[in-house]
Coordinates of C-alpha atoms in Angstrom, one line a residue:
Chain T
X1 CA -22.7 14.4 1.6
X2 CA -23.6 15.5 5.2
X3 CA -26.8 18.0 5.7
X4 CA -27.3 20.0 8.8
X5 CA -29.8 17.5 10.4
X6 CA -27.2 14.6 11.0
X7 CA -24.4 17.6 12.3
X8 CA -24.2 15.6 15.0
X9 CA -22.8 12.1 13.9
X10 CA -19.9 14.3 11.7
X11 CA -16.7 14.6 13.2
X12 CA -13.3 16.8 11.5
X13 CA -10.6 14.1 11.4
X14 CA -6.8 15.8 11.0
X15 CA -4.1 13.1 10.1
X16 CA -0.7 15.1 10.6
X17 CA 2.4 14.0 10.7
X18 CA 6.5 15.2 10.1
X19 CA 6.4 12.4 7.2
X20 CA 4.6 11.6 4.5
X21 CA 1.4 10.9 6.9
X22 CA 1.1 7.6 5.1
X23 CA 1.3 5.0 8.0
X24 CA -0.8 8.0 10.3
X25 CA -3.6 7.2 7.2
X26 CA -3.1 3.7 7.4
X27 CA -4.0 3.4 11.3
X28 CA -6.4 6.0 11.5
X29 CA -8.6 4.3 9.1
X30 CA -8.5 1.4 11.0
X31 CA -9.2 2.7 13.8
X32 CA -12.4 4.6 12.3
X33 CA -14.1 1.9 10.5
X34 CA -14.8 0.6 14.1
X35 CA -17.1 3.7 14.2
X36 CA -19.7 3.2 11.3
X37 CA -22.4 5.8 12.5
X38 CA -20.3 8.6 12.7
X39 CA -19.3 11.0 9.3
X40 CA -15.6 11.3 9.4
X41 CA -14.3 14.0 6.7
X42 CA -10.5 13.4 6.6
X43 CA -7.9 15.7 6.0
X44 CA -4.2 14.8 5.4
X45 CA -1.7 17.7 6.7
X46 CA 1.8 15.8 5.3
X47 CA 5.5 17.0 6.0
X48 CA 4.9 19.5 9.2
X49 CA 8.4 18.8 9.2
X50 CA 9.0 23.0 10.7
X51 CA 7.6 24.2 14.3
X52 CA 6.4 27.1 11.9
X53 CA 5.0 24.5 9.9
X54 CA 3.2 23.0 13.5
X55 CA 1.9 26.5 14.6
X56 CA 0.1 26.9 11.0
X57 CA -1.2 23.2 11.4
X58 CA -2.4 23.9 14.9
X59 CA -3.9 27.2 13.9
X60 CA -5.8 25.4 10.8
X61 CA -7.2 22.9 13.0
X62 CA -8.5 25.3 15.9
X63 CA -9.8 27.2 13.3
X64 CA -11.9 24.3 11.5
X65 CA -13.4 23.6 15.3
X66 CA -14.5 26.9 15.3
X67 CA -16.7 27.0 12.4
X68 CA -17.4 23.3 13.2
X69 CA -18.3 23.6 16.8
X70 CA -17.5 19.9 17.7
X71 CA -13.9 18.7 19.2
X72 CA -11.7 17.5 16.1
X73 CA -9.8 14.3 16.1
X74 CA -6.2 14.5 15.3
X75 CA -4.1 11.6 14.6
X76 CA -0.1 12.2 14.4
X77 CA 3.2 10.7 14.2
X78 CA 5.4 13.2 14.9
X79 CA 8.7 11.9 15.6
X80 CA 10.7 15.3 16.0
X81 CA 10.0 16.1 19.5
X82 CA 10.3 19.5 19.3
X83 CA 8.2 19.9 16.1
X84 CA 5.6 17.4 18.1
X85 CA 5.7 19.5 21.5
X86 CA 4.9 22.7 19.1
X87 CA 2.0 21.2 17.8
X88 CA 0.3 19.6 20.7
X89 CA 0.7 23.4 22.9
X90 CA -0.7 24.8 20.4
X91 CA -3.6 22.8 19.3
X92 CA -7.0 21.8 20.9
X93 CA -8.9 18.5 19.3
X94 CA -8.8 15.2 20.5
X95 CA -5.2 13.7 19.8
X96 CA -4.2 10.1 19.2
X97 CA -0.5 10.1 18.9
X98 CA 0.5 7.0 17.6
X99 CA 4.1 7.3 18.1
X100 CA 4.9 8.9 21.3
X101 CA 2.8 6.1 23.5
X102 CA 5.2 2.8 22.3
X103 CA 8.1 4.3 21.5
X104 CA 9.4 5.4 25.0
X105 CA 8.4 1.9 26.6
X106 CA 10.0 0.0 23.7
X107 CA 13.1 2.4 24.4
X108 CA 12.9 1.3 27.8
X109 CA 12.4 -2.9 26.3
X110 CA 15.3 -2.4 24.0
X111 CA 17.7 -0.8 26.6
X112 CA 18.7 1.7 23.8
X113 CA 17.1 5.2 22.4
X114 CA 15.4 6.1 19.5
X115 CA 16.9 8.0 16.4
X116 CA 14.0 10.3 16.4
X117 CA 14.8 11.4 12.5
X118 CA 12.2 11.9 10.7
X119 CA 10.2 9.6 7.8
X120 CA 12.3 6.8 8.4
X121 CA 9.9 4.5 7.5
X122 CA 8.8 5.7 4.0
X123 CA 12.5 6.5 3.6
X124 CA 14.9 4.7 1.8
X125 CA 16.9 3.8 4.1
X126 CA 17.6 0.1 3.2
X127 CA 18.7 0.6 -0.7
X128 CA 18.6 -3.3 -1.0
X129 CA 15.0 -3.7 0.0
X130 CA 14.1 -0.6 -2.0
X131 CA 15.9 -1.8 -4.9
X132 CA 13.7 -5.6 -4.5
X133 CA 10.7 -3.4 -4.7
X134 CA 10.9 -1.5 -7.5
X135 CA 12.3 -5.0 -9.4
X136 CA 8.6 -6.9 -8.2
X137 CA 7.0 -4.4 -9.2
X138 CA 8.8 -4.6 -12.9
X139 CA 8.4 -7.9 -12.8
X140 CA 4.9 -7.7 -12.4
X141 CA 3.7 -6.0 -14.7
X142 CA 6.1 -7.7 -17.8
X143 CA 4.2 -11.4 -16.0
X144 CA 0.8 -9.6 -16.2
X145 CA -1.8 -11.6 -17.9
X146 CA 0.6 -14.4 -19.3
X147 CA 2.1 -11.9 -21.8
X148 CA 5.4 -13.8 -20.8
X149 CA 6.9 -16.9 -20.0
X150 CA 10.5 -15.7 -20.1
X151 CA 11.6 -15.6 -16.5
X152 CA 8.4 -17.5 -15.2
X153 CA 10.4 -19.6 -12.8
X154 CA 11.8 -16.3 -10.9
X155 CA 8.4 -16.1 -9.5
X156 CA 7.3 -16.0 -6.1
X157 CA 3.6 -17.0 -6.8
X158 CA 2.0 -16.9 -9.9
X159 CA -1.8 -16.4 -9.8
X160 CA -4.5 -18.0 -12.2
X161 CA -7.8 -17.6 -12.5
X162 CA -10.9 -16.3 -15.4
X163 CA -10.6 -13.2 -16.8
X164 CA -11.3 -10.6 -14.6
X165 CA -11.3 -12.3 -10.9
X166 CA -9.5 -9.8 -9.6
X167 CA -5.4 -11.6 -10.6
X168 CA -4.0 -8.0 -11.8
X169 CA -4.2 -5.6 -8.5
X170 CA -3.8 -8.2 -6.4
X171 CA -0.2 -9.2 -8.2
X172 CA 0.4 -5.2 -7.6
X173 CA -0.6 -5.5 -4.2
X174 CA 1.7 -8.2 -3.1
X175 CA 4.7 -6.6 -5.2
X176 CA 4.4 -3.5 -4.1
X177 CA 3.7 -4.1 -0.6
X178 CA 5.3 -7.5 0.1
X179 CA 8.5 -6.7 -2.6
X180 CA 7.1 -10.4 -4.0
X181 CA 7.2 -11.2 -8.0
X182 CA 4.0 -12.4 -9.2
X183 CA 3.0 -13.8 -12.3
X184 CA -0.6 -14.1 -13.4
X185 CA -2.0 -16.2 -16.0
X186 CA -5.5 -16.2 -16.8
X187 CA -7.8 -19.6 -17.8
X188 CA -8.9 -19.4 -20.7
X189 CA -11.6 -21.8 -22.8
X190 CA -8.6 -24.0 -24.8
X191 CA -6.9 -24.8 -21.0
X192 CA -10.7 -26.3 -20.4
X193 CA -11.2 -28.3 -23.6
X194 CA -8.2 -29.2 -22.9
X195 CA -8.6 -30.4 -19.6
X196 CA -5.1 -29.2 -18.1
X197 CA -3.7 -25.9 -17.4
X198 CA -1.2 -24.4 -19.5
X199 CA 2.4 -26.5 -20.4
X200 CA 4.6 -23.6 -19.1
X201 CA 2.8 -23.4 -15.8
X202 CA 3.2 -27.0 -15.6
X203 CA 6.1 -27.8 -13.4
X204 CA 5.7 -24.5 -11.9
X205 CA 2.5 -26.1 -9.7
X206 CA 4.2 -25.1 -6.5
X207 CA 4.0 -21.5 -6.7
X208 CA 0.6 -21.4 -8.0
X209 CA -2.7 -20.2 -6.4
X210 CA -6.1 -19.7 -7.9
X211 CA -9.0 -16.8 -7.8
X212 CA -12.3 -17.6 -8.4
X213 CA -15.2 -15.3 -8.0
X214 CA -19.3 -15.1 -7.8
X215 CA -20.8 -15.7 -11.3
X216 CA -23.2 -12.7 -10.7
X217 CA -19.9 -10.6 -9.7
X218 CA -17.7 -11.0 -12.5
X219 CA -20.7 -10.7 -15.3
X220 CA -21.5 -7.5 -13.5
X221 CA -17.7 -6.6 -13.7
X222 CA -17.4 -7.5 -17.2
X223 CA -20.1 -5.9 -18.3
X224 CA -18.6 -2.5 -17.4
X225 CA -15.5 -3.3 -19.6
X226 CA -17.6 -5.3 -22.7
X227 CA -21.5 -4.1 -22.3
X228 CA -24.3 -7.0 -23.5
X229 CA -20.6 -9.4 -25.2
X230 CA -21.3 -12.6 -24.7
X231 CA -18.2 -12.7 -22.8
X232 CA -19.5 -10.6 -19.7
X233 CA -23.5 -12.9 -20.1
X234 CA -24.2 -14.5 -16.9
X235 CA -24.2 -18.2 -18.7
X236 CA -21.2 -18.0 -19.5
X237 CA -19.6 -16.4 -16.6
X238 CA -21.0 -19.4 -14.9
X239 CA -19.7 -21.8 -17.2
X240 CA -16.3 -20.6 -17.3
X241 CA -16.1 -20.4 -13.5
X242 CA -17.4 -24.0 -13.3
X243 CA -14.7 -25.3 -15.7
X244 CA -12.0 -23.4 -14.1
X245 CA -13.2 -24.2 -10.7
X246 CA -13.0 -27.8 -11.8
X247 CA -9.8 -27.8 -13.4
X248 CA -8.0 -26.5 -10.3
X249 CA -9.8 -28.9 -8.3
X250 CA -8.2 -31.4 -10.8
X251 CA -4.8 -30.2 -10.6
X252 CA -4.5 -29.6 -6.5
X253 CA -4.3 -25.9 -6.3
X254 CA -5.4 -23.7 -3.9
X255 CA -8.0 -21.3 -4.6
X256 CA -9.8 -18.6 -2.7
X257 CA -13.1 -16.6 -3.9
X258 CA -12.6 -13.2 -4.3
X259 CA -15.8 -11.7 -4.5
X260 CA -16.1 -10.3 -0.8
X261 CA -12.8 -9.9 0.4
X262 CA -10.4 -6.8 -0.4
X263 CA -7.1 -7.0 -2.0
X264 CA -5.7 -7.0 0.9
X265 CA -7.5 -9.9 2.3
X266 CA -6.5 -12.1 -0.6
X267 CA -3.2 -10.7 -0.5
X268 CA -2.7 -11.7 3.5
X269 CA -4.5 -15.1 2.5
X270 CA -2.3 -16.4 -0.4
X271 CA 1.1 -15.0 1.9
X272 CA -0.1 -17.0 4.7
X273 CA -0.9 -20.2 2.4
X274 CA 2.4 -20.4 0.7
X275 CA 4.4 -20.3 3.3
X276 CA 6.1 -16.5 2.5
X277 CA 5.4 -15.2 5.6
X278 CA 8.7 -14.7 7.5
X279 CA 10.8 -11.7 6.7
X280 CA 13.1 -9.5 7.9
X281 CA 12.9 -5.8 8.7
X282 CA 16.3 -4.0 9.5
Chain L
X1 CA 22.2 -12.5 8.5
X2 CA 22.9 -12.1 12.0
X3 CA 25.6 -14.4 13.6
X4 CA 26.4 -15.0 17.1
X5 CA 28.3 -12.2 18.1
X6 CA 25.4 -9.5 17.6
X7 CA 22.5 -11.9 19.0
X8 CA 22.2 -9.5 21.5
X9 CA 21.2 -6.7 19.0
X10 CA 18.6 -9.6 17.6
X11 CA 15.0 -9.4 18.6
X12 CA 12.3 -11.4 17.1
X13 CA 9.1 -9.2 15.9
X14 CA 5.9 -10.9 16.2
X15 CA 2.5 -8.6 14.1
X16 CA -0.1 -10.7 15.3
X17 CA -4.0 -9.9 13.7
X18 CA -7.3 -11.5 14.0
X19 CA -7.6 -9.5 10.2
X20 CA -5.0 -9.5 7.7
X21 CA -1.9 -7.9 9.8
X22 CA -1.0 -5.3 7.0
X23 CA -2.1 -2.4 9.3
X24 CA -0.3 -3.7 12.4
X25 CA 2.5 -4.1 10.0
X26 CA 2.9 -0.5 8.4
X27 CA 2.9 1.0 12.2
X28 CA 5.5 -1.7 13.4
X29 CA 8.0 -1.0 10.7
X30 CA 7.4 2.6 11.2
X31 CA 8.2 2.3 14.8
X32 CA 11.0 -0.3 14.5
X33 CA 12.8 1.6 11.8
X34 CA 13.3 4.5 14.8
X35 CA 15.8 1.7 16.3
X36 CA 18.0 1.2 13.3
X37 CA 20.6 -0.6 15.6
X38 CA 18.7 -3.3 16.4
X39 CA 18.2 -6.5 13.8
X40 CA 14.9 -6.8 14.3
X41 CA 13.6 -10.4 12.5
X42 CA 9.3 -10.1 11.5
X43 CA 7.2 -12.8 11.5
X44 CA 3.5 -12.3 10.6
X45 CA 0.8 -13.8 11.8
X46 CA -2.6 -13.0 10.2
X47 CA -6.4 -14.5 10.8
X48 CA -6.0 -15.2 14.3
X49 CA -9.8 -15.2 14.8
X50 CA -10.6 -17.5 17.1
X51 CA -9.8 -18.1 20.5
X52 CA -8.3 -22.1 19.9
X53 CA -5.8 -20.1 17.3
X54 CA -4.8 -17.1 20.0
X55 CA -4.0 -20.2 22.2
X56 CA -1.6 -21.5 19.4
X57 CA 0.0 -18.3 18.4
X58 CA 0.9 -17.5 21.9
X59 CA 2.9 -20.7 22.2
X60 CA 4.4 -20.1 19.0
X61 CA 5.3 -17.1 20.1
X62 CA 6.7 -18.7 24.1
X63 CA 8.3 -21.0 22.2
X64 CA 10.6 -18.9 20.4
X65 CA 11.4 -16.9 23.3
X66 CA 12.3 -20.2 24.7
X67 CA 14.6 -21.0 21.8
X68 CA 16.0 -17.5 21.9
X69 CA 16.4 -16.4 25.1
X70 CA 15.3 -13.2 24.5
X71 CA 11.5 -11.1 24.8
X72 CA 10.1 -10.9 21.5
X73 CA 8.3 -7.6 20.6
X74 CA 4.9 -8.5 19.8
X75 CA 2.5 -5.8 18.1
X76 CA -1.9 -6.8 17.7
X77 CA -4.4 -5.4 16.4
X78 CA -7.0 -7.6 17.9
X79 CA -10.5 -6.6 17.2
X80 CA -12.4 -9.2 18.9
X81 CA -11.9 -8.6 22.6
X82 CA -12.4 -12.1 23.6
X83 CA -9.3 -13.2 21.2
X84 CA -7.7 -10.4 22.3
X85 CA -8.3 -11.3 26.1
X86 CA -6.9 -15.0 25.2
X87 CA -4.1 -13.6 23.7
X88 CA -2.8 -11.8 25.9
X89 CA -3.7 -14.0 28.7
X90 CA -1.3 -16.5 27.1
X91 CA 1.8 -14.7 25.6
X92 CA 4.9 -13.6 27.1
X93 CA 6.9 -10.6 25.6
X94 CA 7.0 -7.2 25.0
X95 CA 3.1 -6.3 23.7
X96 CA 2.7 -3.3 21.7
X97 CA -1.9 -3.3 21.2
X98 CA -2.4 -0.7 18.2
X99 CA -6.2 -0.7 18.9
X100 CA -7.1 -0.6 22.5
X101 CA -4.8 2.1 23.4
X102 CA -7.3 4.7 21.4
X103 CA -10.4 2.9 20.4
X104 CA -11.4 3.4 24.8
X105 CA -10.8 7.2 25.0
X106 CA -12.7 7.5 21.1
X107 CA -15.5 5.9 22.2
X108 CA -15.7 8.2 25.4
X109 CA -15.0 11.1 23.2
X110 CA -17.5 10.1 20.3
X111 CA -20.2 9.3 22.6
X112 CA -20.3 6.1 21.1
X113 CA -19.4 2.3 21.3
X114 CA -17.4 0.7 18.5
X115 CA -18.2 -2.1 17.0
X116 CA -15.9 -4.9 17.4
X117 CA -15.9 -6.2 13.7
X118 CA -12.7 -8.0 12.8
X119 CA -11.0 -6.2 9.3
X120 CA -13.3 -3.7 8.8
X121 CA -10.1 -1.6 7.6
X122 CA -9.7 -4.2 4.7
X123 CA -13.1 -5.3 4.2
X124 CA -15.0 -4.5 1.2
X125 CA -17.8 -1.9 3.8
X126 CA -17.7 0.8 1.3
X127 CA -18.5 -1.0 -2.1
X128 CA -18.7 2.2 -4.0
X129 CA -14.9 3.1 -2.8
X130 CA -13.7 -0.6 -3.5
X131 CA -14.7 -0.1 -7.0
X132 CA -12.7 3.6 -7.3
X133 CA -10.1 1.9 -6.2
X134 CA -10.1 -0.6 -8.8
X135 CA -11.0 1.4 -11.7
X136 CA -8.5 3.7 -10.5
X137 CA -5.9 0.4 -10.9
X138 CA -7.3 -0.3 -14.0
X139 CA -7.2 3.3 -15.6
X140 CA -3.9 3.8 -14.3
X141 CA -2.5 0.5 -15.9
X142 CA -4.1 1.5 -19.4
X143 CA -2.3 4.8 -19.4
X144 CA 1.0 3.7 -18.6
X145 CA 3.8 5.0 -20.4
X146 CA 1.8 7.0 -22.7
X147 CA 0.1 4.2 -23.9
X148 CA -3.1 5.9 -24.8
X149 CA -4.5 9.5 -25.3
X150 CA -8.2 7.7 -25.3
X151 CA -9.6 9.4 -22.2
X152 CA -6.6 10.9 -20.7
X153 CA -8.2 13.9 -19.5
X154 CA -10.3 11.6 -16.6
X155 CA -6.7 11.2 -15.2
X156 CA -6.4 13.2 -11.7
X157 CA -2.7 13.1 -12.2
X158 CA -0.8 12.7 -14.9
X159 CA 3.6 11.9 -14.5
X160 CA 6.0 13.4 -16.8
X161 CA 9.6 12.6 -17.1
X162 CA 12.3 10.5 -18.8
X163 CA 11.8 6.5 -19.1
X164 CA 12.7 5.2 -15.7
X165 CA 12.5 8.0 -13.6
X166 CA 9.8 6.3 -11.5
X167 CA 6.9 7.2 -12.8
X168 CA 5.2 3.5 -13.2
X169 CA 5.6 2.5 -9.7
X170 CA 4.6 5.8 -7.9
X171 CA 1.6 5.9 -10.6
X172 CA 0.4 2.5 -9.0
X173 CA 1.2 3.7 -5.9
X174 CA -1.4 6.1 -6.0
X175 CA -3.6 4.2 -8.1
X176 CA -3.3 1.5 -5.3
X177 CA -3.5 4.1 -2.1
X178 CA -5.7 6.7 -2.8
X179 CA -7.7 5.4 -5.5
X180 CA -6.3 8.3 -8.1
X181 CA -6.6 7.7 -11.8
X182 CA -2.7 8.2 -12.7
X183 CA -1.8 8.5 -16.5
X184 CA 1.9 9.1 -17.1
X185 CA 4.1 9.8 -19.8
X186 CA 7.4 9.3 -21.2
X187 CA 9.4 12.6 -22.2
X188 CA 11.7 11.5 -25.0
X189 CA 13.8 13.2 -27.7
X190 CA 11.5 14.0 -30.3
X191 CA 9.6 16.7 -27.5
X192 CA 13.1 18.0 -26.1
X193 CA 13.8 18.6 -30.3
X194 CA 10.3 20.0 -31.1
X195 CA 11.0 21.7 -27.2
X196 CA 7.6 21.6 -26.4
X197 CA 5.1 18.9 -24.6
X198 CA 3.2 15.9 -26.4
X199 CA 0.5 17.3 -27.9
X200 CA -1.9 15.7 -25.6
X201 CA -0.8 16.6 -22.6
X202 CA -1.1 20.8 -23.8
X203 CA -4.4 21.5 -22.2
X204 CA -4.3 19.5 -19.1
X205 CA -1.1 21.1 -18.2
X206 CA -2.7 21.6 -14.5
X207 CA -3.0 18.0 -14.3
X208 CA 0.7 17.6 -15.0
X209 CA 3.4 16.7 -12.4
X210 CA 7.3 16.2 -13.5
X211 CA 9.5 13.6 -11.9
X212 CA 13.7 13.8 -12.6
X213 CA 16.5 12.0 -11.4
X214 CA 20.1 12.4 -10.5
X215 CA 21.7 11.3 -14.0
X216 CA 24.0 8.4 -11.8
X217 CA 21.4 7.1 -10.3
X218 CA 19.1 6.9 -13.6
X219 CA 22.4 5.4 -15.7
X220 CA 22.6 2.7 -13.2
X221 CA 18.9 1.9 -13.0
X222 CA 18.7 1.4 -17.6
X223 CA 22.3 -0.3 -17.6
X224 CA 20.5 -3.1 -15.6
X225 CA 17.7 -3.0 -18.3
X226 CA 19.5 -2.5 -21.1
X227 CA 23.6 -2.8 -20.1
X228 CA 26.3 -0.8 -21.8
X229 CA 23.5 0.9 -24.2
X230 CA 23.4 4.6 -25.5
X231 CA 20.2 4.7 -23.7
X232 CA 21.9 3.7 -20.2
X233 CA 25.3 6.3 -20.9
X234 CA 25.9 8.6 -18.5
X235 CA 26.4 11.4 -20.7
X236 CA 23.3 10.3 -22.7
X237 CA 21.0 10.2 -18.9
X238 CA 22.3 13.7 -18.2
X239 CA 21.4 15.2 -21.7
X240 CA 18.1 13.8 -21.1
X241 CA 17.5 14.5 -17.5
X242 CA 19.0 18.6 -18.6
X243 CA 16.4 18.7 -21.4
X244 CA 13.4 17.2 -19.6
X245 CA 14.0 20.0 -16.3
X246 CA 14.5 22.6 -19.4
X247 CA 10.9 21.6 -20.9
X248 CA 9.4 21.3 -17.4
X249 CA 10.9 24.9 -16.5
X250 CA 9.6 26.6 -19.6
X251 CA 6.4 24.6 -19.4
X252 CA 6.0 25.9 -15.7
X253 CA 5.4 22.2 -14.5
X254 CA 6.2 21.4 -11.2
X255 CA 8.2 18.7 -10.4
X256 CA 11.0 16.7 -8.2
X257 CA 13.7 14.6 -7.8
X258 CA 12.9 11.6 -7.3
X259 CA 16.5 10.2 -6.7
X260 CA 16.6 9.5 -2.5
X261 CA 13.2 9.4 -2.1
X262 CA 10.9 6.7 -1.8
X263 CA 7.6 5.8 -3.8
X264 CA 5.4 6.5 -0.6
X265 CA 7.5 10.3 0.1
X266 CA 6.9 10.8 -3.8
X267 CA 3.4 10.1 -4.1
X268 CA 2.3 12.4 -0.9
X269 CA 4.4 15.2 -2.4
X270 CA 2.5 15.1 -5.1
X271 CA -1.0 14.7 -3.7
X272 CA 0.2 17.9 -1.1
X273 CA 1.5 19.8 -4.7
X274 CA -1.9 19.3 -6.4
X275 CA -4.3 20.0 -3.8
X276 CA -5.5 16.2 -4.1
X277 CA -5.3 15.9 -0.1
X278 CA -8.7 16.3 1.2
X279 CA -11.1 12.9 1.4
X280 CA -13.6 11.5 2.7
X281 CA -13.9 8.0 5.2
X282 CA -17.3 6.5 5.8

C-alpha cells in the first residue's frame, strides 16, 4: 500500500467502457507495465452502456481527481458514439480511447462503416465458435490429469510433464482462450522405470508437448500442497525432473521450462510450435 | 469458407508481437467484430523479437498480399522500438500499432519514460500476483460442482444454479482473469424439495451469485451430454430452472440469465454485482 511520501509516483487509473471492460483491462495493463515506477490503483467502471450512466461515470472520476489532486488516466472503449461523446464532455483525466483512433481509419481501409453496437466482442455473436468453447473447455477438464483416455485422440495437444509443472491452467488457458482441447497427462515414477511414456499416449506422439520446470520451483510449489512429503523434497524433485527430462528427450518431444514464463507465454509458445496458429475470426 | 464470389469481402488479419500476441489479439477481434460483413481470416504471429525475424514476418506478410491481391490489416504490439522500426520499415498493409499510439502522450503525461521491456503484460513481474492467480485456479478447480465444503468460505464468489447452466466455465473464467477463488454449486432436487439452500452455502449467503437459463437452451445443451434422458426433457429443464429462480427469489440471491450472454459478459456482471471491481496493478 501507497503512504503519503511516494504521492507522487501514484496515479487513479479508470478503465470504462459500454461492454464488459474486458478487452479495455486487457490493453491497459499492457500498456502500464511499461511504467514500473509509478503506483497505478485500477478501477473497472463496466456496462456505461446509458449517457446517464456516462455523466455518473464522468462525475465519479472528476470527483476522485479532486481528493486526489493528480490528472487520472482513463482508458475506454466506447463504441456507442453518443454514449462516448457524453462521457468525454463531461470528464477531465487523461483519456486513451482505444477504439475511436483505428476504427475510423480502418472504416476508411475497408471502404465500409462500422456497426457501432455495443459488446460485440465478448458477445455471442458467432453461436458456433461459442458453442467450440464451452466444448474445450469440457473437454478439458474430463482429460485433466490422465483421468481419461476415452476420447484421447480428439485432442488438439495433449500436455505431459511431473506433477505440478504447471499442465492444469495452462490446458485451461489454451481451451478457454484458443477454443483448443487439451489433454494432460502427468509422468509419473512407473513411465521412468519403465523407460517409455504411457501406451495410450503412444501413437498420439504428434500432439504431444512437454513442461518441465526448476527443481527449486516445483519443491517450493509442492510443498505448499504436501508440507516436508517426500514428494515435494528437493532430491527428489530433482530426480523426477531429470528422468522425465530424459525420457522426453528419448522420445522426441518438445518441451519448454515453465518456471519463468506466464501461462500465457507457454500458452503462445506451444500454439506457435504445433503449428495451430492460423484461425479464423468472422 | 469463403469462395470466389465474396473475395472481395475477404481480408487477411495479421497480430504481429515481439511478446506472445494475446493482447494484440483481444483488441483486434474487438475491433474487427465492429465489421461483421467482412470475412476477416487471422493469422498470429508471436516472438517476433529480433530484428532478422521482423525482416521475415514482413515478407510473409508481402507475400500474401502478393498472393491475394488485397492489403492485409496488420495489428503490433511491438515493444522494442528497434523491431518495431524494422517492421514497419519492411511491411506493406494496413498497420494498426496498439502501443505507440498511447505509450508517447503517457510518458509526456506521467513525467516519465517507459521502459521498453518486451511482455511485461505476460511476464511473471509480479510474482506474488502470479501465484493468486494460480491458487485462485487451483481453489476454484477443487470446488467445482460442489465437490467440497472443506474451506469454502475462502471462496470470493460462490455460483448457484442447475447442472449446466454455466457455472464451470465462467467459475474459471474468473479464476483465470481476475485471480478470484470461485466455488460453485449445483442446485438439484433434493434443495428445491427441502426448498431451502445446501446447508453449506446458509451463512455465506453474501458470497452467493445465481446463474439460470432459458429452459430450450439448457434442454439442448444436456441432450448432447446425456441425449433423450429425463435429465435433458424439456419439461424436466423448466421444472428445474422454475424451482431454482423460486429458491433464489425466496433466498434473496441475486442472479441472471445466462442464456445470450457470453462467459466474459457473465463474469463482469458479476464482479460489478458483488462489489469485487476495485484492484490494484503494480
Amino acid at each position: 500500500m501507497t503512504d503519503s511520501t511516494n504521492s507522487g509516483n501514484r496515479r487513479q487509473v479508470f478503465i470504462v467502457s459500454d461492454g464488459t471492460a474486458i478487452t479495455a483491462d486487457t490493453l491497459a495493463r499492457s500498456i502500464l507495465t511499461q511504467f514500473p515506477d509509478i503506483d497505478f490503483h485500477q478501477t473497472r467502471l463496466p456496462f456505461i452502456n446509458t449517457v446517464d450512466k456516462a455523466q455518473e461515470a464522468a462525475s465519479q472520476i472528476n470527483q476522485m481527481e479532486k481528493e486526489d489532486g493528480v490528472r487520472p488516466i482513463i482508458f475506454t472503449t466506447f463504441v456507442d458514439p453518443d454514449i462516448m461523446r457524453t462521457f468525454n464532455e463531461h470528464v477531465s483525466g487523461h483519456i486513451i480511447d482505444l477504439f475511436r483512433k483505428f476504427v475510423g481509419p480502418l472504416e476508411t481501409e475497408l471502404g465500409t462503416k462500422s456497426v457501432h453496437s455495443v459488446g460485440q466482442s465478448h458477445r455471442i455473436v458467432d453461436d458456433e465458435r461459442y458453442n467450440r468453447r464451452i466444448a474445450a473447455i469440457d473437454y478439458t477438464l474430463t482429460h485433466d490429469d490422465g483421468q481419461t483416455n476415452r476420447g484421447l485422440d480428439e485432442a488438439d495437444v495433449i500436455l505431459v510433464g511431473v506433477s505440478r509443472s504447471g499442465k492444469t491452467p495452462t490446458s485451461l488457458f489454451l481451451a478457454m482462450q484458443f477454443a483448443l482441447k487439451v489433454a494432460n497427462y502427468p509422468l509419473i515414477p512407473e513411465d521412468f522405470d519403465r523407460h517409455t511414456l504411457p501406451e495410450a499416449l503412444l501413437p498420439l506422439r504428434h500432439k504431444l508437448f512437454g513442461l518441465s520446470i526448476r527443481p527449486e520451483r516445483l519443491s517450493e510449489i509442492r510443498n505448499e500442497r504436501r508440507p516436508n512429503s517426500r514428494y515435494a523434497s528437493l532430491e527428489n524433485c530433482r530426480e523426477e525432473i531429470q528422468n522425465a527430462e530424459n525420457l522426453m528427450a528419448r522420445e522426441g518431444i518438445r518441451w519448454l521450462n515453465s518456471t519463468t514464463k506466464s501461462i500465457e507465454e507457454i500458452s503462445a509458445t506451444i500454439i506457435s510450435e504445433l503449428g495451430l496458429d492460423k484461425r479464423r475470426v468472422s
